[in-house]
Coordinates of C-alpha atoms in Angstrom, one line a residue:
Chain F
M780 CA -135.5 77.9 190.8
S781 CA -132.3 78.7 189.0
S782 CA -133.4 76.2 186.5
I783 CA -137.1 75.8 186.5
L784 CA -136.5 74.4 183.1
G785 CA -133.0 73.1 183.8
A786 CA -134.3 70.8 186.5
D787 CA -136.5 69.1 184.0
N788 CA -134.7 66.1 182.7
T789 CA -136.8 65.9 179.6
Y790 CA -136.0 69.5 178.7
N791 CA -132.3 68.9 179.1
L792 CA -132.6 65.8 177.0
L793 CA -134.4 67.8 174.3
K794 CA -131.6 70.4 174.4
K795 CA -129.0 67.7 173.9
A796 CA -130.9 66.1 171.1
L797 CA -131.2 69.5 169.4
D798 CA -127.4 69.9 169.6
A799 CA -127.0 66.5 168.1
S800 CA -129.5 67.2 165.3
S801 CA -127.8 70.4 164.5
L802 CA -124.4 68.7 164.4
R803 CA -125.8 66.0 162.2
Q804 CA -127.0 68.6 159.8
K805 CA -123.5 69.9 159.6
A806 CA -122.2 66.4 158.9
I807 CA -124.8 65.7 156.2
S808 CA -124.0 69.1 154.5
N809 CA -120.4 68.2 154.6
N810 CA -121.0 64.8 153.0
V811 CA -123.1 66.3 150.3
A812 CA -120.5 69.0 149.6
N813 CA -117.8 66.3 149.3
I814 CA -119.9 64.0 147.2
N815 CA -117.2 64.1 144.4
T816 CA -114.1 64.5 146.5
P817 CA -111.8 61.5 146.0
N818 CA -111.1 59.4 149.1
Y819 CA -113.5 61.3 151.2
K820 CA -115.2 59.2 153.9
A821 CA -118.7 60.0 155.0
K822 CA -119.2 61.6 158.4
R823 CA -121.8 60.3 160.9
V824 CA -123.0 61.7 164.2
V825 CA -123.3 59.2 167.1
F826 CA -125.5 60.2 169.9
E827 CA -128.8 58.3 170.2
E828 CA -127.2 54.9 170.5
E829 CA -124.8 55.9 173.2
L830 CA -127.5 57.8 175.0
R831 CA -129.8 54.9 175.0
K832 CA -127.0 52.6 176.3
Q833 CA -126.3 55.0 179.1
M834 CA -129.9 55.5 180.0
T835 CA -130.7 51.8 180.2
A836 CA -127.5 51.2 182.2
G837 CA -128.7 53.8 184.7
G838 CA -132.1 52.3 184.8
N839 CA -131.0 48.8 185.6
I840 CA -127.9 49.3 187.7
R841 CA -128.2 51.6 190.7
L842 CA -125.1 52.3 192.7
K843 CA -125.7 52.4 196.4
L844 CA -124.8 55.8 197.6
T845 CA -123.7 56.1 201.2
N846 CA -123.0 59.8 201.0
D847 CA -124.9 62.6 199.3
R848 CA -121.8 63.7 197.6
H849 CA -121.1 60.4 196.0
I850 CA -121.7 60.3 192.3
G851 CA -124.1 57.7 191.0
I852 CA -124.9 56.6 187.5
Q853 CA -127.0 59.3 186.0
S854 CA -130.0 58.0 184.2
G855 CA -130.2 61.3 182.4
S856 CA -128.4 62.8 179.4
R857 CA -125.3 63.9 181.3
G858 CA -122.0 62.8 179.9
V859 CA -123.2 61.8 176.5
E860 CA -122.1 64.3 173.9
P861 CA -122.9 64.0 170.2
R862 CA -119.7 63.5 168.2
I863 CA -118.7 63.0 164.6
V864 CA -117.2 59.8 163.5
E865 CA -116.0 58.7 160.1
D866 CA -117.9 55.9 158.2
R867 CA -115.1 53.5 157.3
T868 CA -117.2 51.1 155.3
N869 CA -116.0 50.3 151.9
S870 CA -117.6 51.8 148.9
M871 CA -118.5 50.5 145.5
R872 CA -117.0 53.6 144.0
S873 CA -113.7 53.7 142.2
D874 CA -112.6 57.1 143.7
G875 CA -112.5 55.8 147.3
N876 CA -115.4 58.0 148.3
N877 CA -118.2 56.3 150.2
V878 CA -120.9 58.9 150.2
D879 CA -124.2 57.5 149.1
I880 CA -126.2 60.5 147.9
D881 CA -129.6 58.7 148.4
L882 CA -128.7 57.9 152.0
E883 CA -127.6 61.4 152.6
M884 CA -130.7 62.9 151.1
S885 CA -133.0 60.7 153.2
N886 CA -131.0 61.5 156.3
L887 CA -131.3 65.1 155.5
A888 CA -135.1 64.9 155.3
S889 CA -135.4 62.9 158.5
N890 CA -133.0 65.0 160.4
Q891 CA -134.9 68.1 159.4
L892 CA -138.1 66.6 160.6
L893 CA -136.5 65.5 163.8
Y894 CA -135.1 69.0 164.5
N895 CA -138.5 70.6 163.8
T896 CA -140.2 68.1 166.2
L897 CA -137.6 68.7 168.9
I898 CA -138.1 72.5 168.6
Q899 CA -141.8 72.0 168.8
Q900 CA -141.5 69.8 171.9
T901 CA -139.2 72.3 173.6
N902 CA -141.6 75.1 172.8
N903 CA -144.4 73.0 174.3
K904 CA -142.4 72.6 177.5
I905 CA -141.7 76.3 177.7
S906 CA -145.3 77.4 177.0
T907 CA -146.7 74.9 179.5
L908 CA -144.4 76.2 182.2
R909 CA -145.3 79.8 181.3
H910 CA -149.0 78.9 181.4
V911 CA -148.5 77.6 185.0
I912 CA -146.4 80.6 186.1
Q913 CA -149.0 83.0 184.8
E914 CA -151.7 81.0 186.6
G915 CA -153.5 80.2 183.4
K916 CA -154.0 83.8 182.5
G917 CA -151.2 84.2 179.9
Chain L
M966 CA -175.7 60.0 209.0
K967 CA -172.2 58.8 208.3
V968 CA -170.3 60.7 205.6
N969 CA -167.5 58.9 203.9
P970 CA -164.3 60.8 204.4
A971 CA -163.1 62.3 201.1
L972 CA -159.5 62.0 202.3
N973 CA -157.7 59.5 204.4
L974 CA -156.4 61.9 207.1
N975 CA -154.0 59.4 208.5
S976 CA -152.0 59.2 205.3
I977 CA -151.7 62.9 205.2
K978 CA -150.3 62.9 208.7
V979 CA -147.7 60.3 207.7
N980 CA -146.6 62.4 204.7
A981 CA -146.5 65.5 206.7
N982 CA -144.1 63.9 209.2
R983 CA -141.8 62.6 206.6
Q984 CA -140.6 65.8 205.2
I985 CA -139.5 68.2 207.9
P986 CA -138.2 71.4 206.4
D987 CA -134.8 72.4 207.4
R988 CA -135.4 75.0 210.1
N989 CA -131.9 76.5 209.8
V990 CA -132.6 78.0 206.4
D991 CA -133.6 81.6 206.5
F992 CA -136.4 82.8 204.2
K993 CA -134.4 85.9 203.5
D994 CA -131.3 83.9 202.5
T995 CA -133.3 81.6 200.3
L996 CA -134.9 84.5 198.5
K997 CA -131.5 86.2 198.1
N998 CA -129.9 83.0 196.7
E999 CA -132.7 82.4 194.3
L1000 CA -132.6 86.0 193.0
N1001 CA -128.9 85.7 192.5
R1002 CA -129.4 82.5 190.5
I1003 CA -132.0 84.3 188.3
N1004 CA -129.6 87.0 187.8
D1005 CA -127.0 84.4 186.7
L1006 CA -129.5 83.1 184.2
Q1007 CA -129.9 86.6 182.8
L1008 CA -126.2 87.0 182.6
K1009 CA -125.9 83.7 180.8
A1010 CA -128.6 84.7 178.3
D1011 CA -126.7 88.0 177.8
Q1012 CA -123.5 86.2 177.2
A1013 CA -125.2 84.0 174.6
S1014 CA -126.4 87.1 172.8
Q1015 CA -123.0 88.6 172.9
Q1016 CA -121.5 85.4 171.5
L1017 CA -124.1 85.5 168.7
A1018 CA -123.2 89.1 167.9
V1019 CA -119.5 88.4 167.6
G1020 CA -120.1 85.2 165.7
E1021 CA -119.0 82.8 168.3
A1022 CA -122.4 81.2 169.0
E1023 CA -122.6 77.5 168.1
D1024 CA -126.3 77.2 167.4
I1025 CA -129.4 79.4 167.0
H1026 CA -131.4 77.2 169.4
S1027 CA -129.0 77.4 172.3
V1028 CA -129.1 81.3 172.2
L1029 CA -132.8 81.4 172.0
L1030 CA -133.2 78.7 174.7
A1031 CA -130.9 80.6 177.1
A1032 CA -133.0 83.7 176.6
E1033 CA -136.2 81.8 177.2
E1034 CA -134.9 80.1 180.4
A1035 CA -133.9 83.5 181.7
R1036 CA -137.3 85.0 180.8
L1037 CA -139.2 82.2 182.5
A1038 CA -137.1 82.4 185.6
L1039 CA -137.8 86.1 185.8
E1040 CA -141.5 85.7 185.2
M1041 CA -141.5 83.1 188.0
A1042 CA -139.6 85.6 190.3
I1043 CA -142.1 88.3 189.5
Q1044 CA -145.0 86.0 190.4
I1045 CA -143.4 85.1 193.7
R1046 CA -142.7 88.7 194.4
N1047 CA -146.3 89.5 193.8
K1048 CA -147.4 86.7 196.1
I1049 CA -145.1 87.9 198.8
I1050 CA -146.4 91.5 198.6
E1051 CA -149.9 90.2 198.6
S1052 CA -149.4 88.2 201.7
Y1053 CA -147.6 91.0 203.4
Q1054 CA -150.6 93.4 202.7
E1055 CA -152.9 90.7 203.9
L1056 CA -151.0 90.6 207.1
S1057 CA -150.8 94.3 207.5
R1058 CA -154.6 94.6 207.1
M1059 CA -155.1 92.1 209.8
Q1060 CA -156.8 93.4 213.0
V1061 CA -154.6 92.6 216.0
Chain V
M1402 CA -120.1 83.0 162.0
R1403 CA -120.3 79.6 163.5
I1404 CA -124.1 79.3 163.5
F1405 CA -124.0 79.5 159.8
D1406 CA -121.4 76.8 159.4
T1407 CA -123.9 74.4 157.9
I1408 CA -124.9 76.9 155.2
R1409 CA -121.3 77.8 154.6
I1410 CA -120.5 74.1 154.1
S1411 CA -123.2 73.8 151.5
A1412 CA -121.9 77.0 149.9
T1413 CA -118.4 75.5 149.5
G1414 CA -120.1 72.6 147.8
L1415 CA -121.9 75.0 145.4
T1416 CA -118.7 76.8 144.7
A1417 CA -116.9 73.6 144.0
E1418 CA -119.5 72.3 141.6
R1419 CA -119.7 75.6 139.8
L1420 CA -115.9 75.5 139.3
R1421 CA -116.2 72.0 138.0
M1422 CA -118.9 73.2 135.7
D1423 CA -116.6 76.1 134.5
T1424 CA -113.8 73.7 133.7
I1425 CA -116.2 71.4 131.8
S1426 CA -117.6 74.3 129.8
S1427 CA -114.1 75.3 129.0
N1428 CA -113.2 71.8 127.9
I1429 CA -116.3 71.6 125.6
A1430 CA -115.7 75.0 124.2
N1431 CA -112.1 74.2 123.4
A1432 CA -112.8 70.7 122.2
T1433 CA -111.1 71.5 118.8
T1434 CA -108.7 74.3 119.8
T1435 CA -105.3 73.6 118.3
R1436 CA -103.5 76.8 119.4
T1437 CA -103.1 78.0 122.9
E1438 CA -101.0 80.6 124.8
D1439 CA -98.4 77.9 125.7
G1440 CA -98.3 76.7 122.1
G1441 CA -99.7 73.4 121.0
P1442 CA -103.3 72.2 121.3
Y1443 CA -105.6 72.7 124.3
R1444 CA -105.4 70.1 127.0
R1445 CA -108.4 69.0 129.0
K1446 CA -108.6 70.7 132.4
V1447 CA -109.6 69.0 135.6
A1448 CA -110.5 70.7 138.9
V1449 CA -109.1 68.9 142.0
F1450 CA -111.0 69.0 145.2
K1451 CA -110.1 68.3 148.8
E1452 CA -112.1 68.1 152.0
D1453 CA -111.7 71.3 153.9
L1454 CA -111.1 70.6 157.6
K1455 CA -111.0 73.4 160.1
T1456 CA -108.6 72.7 162.9
Q1457 CA -110.3 74.7 165.6
L1458 CA -111.4 73.4 168.9
D1459 CA -115.0 72.4 168.9
R1460 CA -116.6 72.9 172.3
Q1461 CA -119.6 70.9 171.3
T1462 CA -117.8 67.7 170.1
G1463 CA -114.5 68.1 171.9
S1464 CA -112.7 67.2 168.8
S1465 CA -110.3 69.7 167.2
V1466 CA -111.4 69.1 163.6
R1467 CA -114.6 70.7 162.4
P1468 CA -116.0 69.9 159.0
G1469 CA -115.6 72.8 156.7
G1470 CA -116.9 71.5 153.4
V1471 CA -114.9 71.2 150.3
K1472 CA -112.3 73.3 148.6
A1473 CA -110.7 73.4 145.2
V1474 CA -107.0 72.7 145.4
E1475 CA -105.9 73.4 141.9
I1476 CA -106.9 73.0 138.2
V1477 CA -104.6 70.5 136.6
E1478 CA -104.2 69.6 132.9
D1479 CA -105.0 66.1 131.8
E1480 CA -101.7 64.6 130.6
S1481 CA -103.3 61.8 128.6
P1482 CA -102.1 61.7 125.0
L1483 CA -103.6 64.1 122.5
R1484 CA -105.6 62.9 119.6
R1485 CA -103.9 62.6 116.2
V1486 CA -106.3 63.4 113.4
Y1487 CA -105.6 63.2 109.7
D1488 CA -106.6 66.6 108.2
P1489 CA -104.2 68.0 105.7
S1490 CA -106.3 71.1 105.1
N1491 CA -105.8 72.2 108.7
P1492 CA -103.2 75.0 108.9
D1493 CA -101.8 73.4 112.0
A1494 CA -101.2 70.0 110.2
D1495 CA -97.7 68.6 110.0
E1496 CA -95.9 67.3 106.9
Q1497 CA -97.8 64.0 107.0
G1498 CA -101.1 65.9 107.2
Y1499 CA -101.8 65.0 110.9
V1500 CA -103.2 67.5 113.4
L1501 CA -102.8 67.2 117.2
M1502 CA -106.3 67.7 118.6
P1503 CA -107.2 68.3 122.3
N1504 CA -107.6 65.3 124.5
V1505 CA -111.2 66.2 125.2
N1506 CA -113.9 63.6 124.9
I1507 CA -117.2 65.4 124.5
L1508 CA -119.1 62.3 125.8
N1509 CA -117.1 62.2 129.0
E1510 CA -117.6 65.9 129.5
M1511 CA -121.4 65.6 129.1
V1512 CA -121.4 62.9 131.7
D1513 CA -119.3 65.0 134.1
M1514 CA -121.7 67.8 133.5
I1515 CA -124.7 65.8 134.6
V1516 CA -122.8 64.7 137.7
A1517 CA -121.9 68.3 138.5
T1518 CA -125.4 69.5 138.0
R1519 CA -126.8 66.8 140.3
A1520 CA -124.3 67.5 143.0
Y1521 CA -125.1 71.2 142.7
E1522 CA -128.8 70.5 143.2
A1523 CA -128.0 68.2 146.2
N1524 CA -126.1 71.1 147.8
V1525 CA -129.0 73.4 147.1
T1526 CA -131.4 71.0 148.8
A1527 CA -129.1 70.6 151.8
M1528 CA -128.8 74.4 152.1
N1529 CA -132.5 74.9 152.0
A1530 CA -133.0 72.3 154.6
S1531 CA -130.5 74.0 156.9
K1532 CA -132.2 77.3 156.3
S1533 CA -135.7 76.0 157.2
M1534 CA -134.3 74.4 160.3
M1535 CA -132.9 77.7 161.4
L1536 CA -136.2 79.4 160.7
K1537 CA -137.9 76.7 162.8
A1538 CA -135.4 77.4 165.6
L1539 CA -136.5 81.0 165.6
E1540 CA -139.9 79.9 166.7
I1541 CA -138.5 79.2 170.2
G1542 CA -140.4 81.3 172.7
R1543 CA -142.7 82.8 170.2
R1544 CA -146.2 83.3 171.6

């Protein structure tokens, strides 16, 4: 019961995704702020790709556990942390900066929508659970 | 007249045999443990609020979600408490 | 306040672009200034910016460097040659009738101004997006 919500894999995943989205917002803001800074390299947040890799790996390969305390491959979100990497691709600009303002602006819009959706879904999870706890009276 | 059974009783029996609850676990201990864990969640939520107040919190959503988790756990505990008291009263009203 | 990092980053962008705008305004205003405090004609000023990295342990990403936006390092003078204009009527003209004019090219300044304006707007957009995300986060648990 310690984690009526915490035991929910989807809920944990949503929480992780919220962290990633929040971090991505930071990265985008930083890219926009440094749009005219010479030799600045755009920052990106990697999360979804690695998460997907891990989840499919956990789905296809199952380690046989001979003891309850052995650690198997988790098909959940555990272990994958969103992190910031630098975009090293070359730029067409003469000042060594590779921020593409149009890309950043579209990322900004989609990230905002993603964040809002994630919040909405988390809220749904919470209110569904509350509905159940209150036996449909709440 | 033959009535079709609504449930396949045999399958229920099989299922019932499969999961035998651990008889060594005391109800009192279980309840205590769970209450402690709920308390931990409250403490975690408090800690998140404190971090927010001193400017250490990382994100708004983590603070709010911690509070929400704690609140839901507490609501759950209150419901369980109500059920326990209800069943106790039911028992005490029983004619022996 | 860590939770407002995103907004603060956008704010550093706004400050930077405003500073750039200030230098551009100064350059345009002084496009024909032939006398300055240091003597000699005005020299074009350029604001130099640098990425601001906070070296503070980030629990979320595990890295020790957090993005902190942009900061102005210094305002340097453009050392490119001054313009020599023939104008004998100017009191600052030399014996041959030539005046040293500031190395400000109005056309370049106008282009820089548009760039700065656009960058400023982009930062405003980013800041508004962050703000609306935070407001959305406040809906958690609202019944």
